[in-house]
């Protein structure tokens, strides 16, 4: 079974721009979660989508948004980028029901200059 | 109070020793608990999960859960240098949100 696929692997953007990250979950997984990882803050939860609906949301500003499509693929968008948005963005999928662990993709490394 | 707390370490153990990693959580409604390992520059990978009080063993790894005291631990027996990594504790809260601790860095010396 293919794992979680994230694209692109690396991104360099300028302050004020916007960016869209993509995630394809493991086949059969209906839940996709997004996390931001920085050296100082660790893994911070952004949001989780399940069957195209946002099920949970972390404490991030509205500049961070996401969506999930009918095939469970998900995108995350960050608008008006700030220097502090530089981080590793991790997507993870799970079945979404019962005790279901997250399976992570390789992440997208975003650098904002 | 943070939702999930771990000692950042580093925890240094000699090869062959038992490494003990601890995690406490604040939400009493939490139902399931996960341990992930993350090598530098890589994404987290699942080691094991537990949802019943007591111990759960998988090879050299044992997860221990005490819901009354709100802590979960991971024991690594016969530690190897290849076990050197950051270990992340994750808790599925009452709102079905998986919250991670900041991780404990483990160093196993030959």
Coordinates of C-alpha atoms in Angstrom, one line a residue, chain B residues 5-6 10 14 17 21 24 29-32 34 51 54 62 65 67 70 80 83 86 96 98 102 108 110:
Chain B
X5 CA 4.1 17.1 28.5
X6 CA 7.4 15.3 28.0
X10 CA 18.4 14.4 26.1
X14 CA 24.5 3.1 27.2
X17 CA 20.4 -0.6 28.8
X21 CA 10.5 7.7 28.4
X24 CA 1.8 13.1 31.1
X29 CA -11.3 12.1 28.7
X30 CA -8.3 10.9 26.6
X31 CA -8.9 7.5 25.2
X32 CA -5.9 6.4 23.2
X34 CA 0.6 6.7 20.8
X51 CA -5.7 2.4 25.1
X54 CA -1.5 -1.7 32.1
X62 CA 6.7 -1.8 26.2
X65 CA -0.6 3.4 30.7
X67 CA -5.2 6.6 33.4
X70 CA -2.6 10.4 33.6
X80 CA 20.8 0.2 20.4
X83 CA 17.3 3.9 18.7
X86 CA 13.3 11.9 19.3
X96 CA -10.7 13.1 18.9
X98 CA -4.4 14.0 18.4
X102 CA 7.4 18.2 22.2
X108 CA 22.2 5.6 23.0
X110 CA 27.9 2.4 22.0

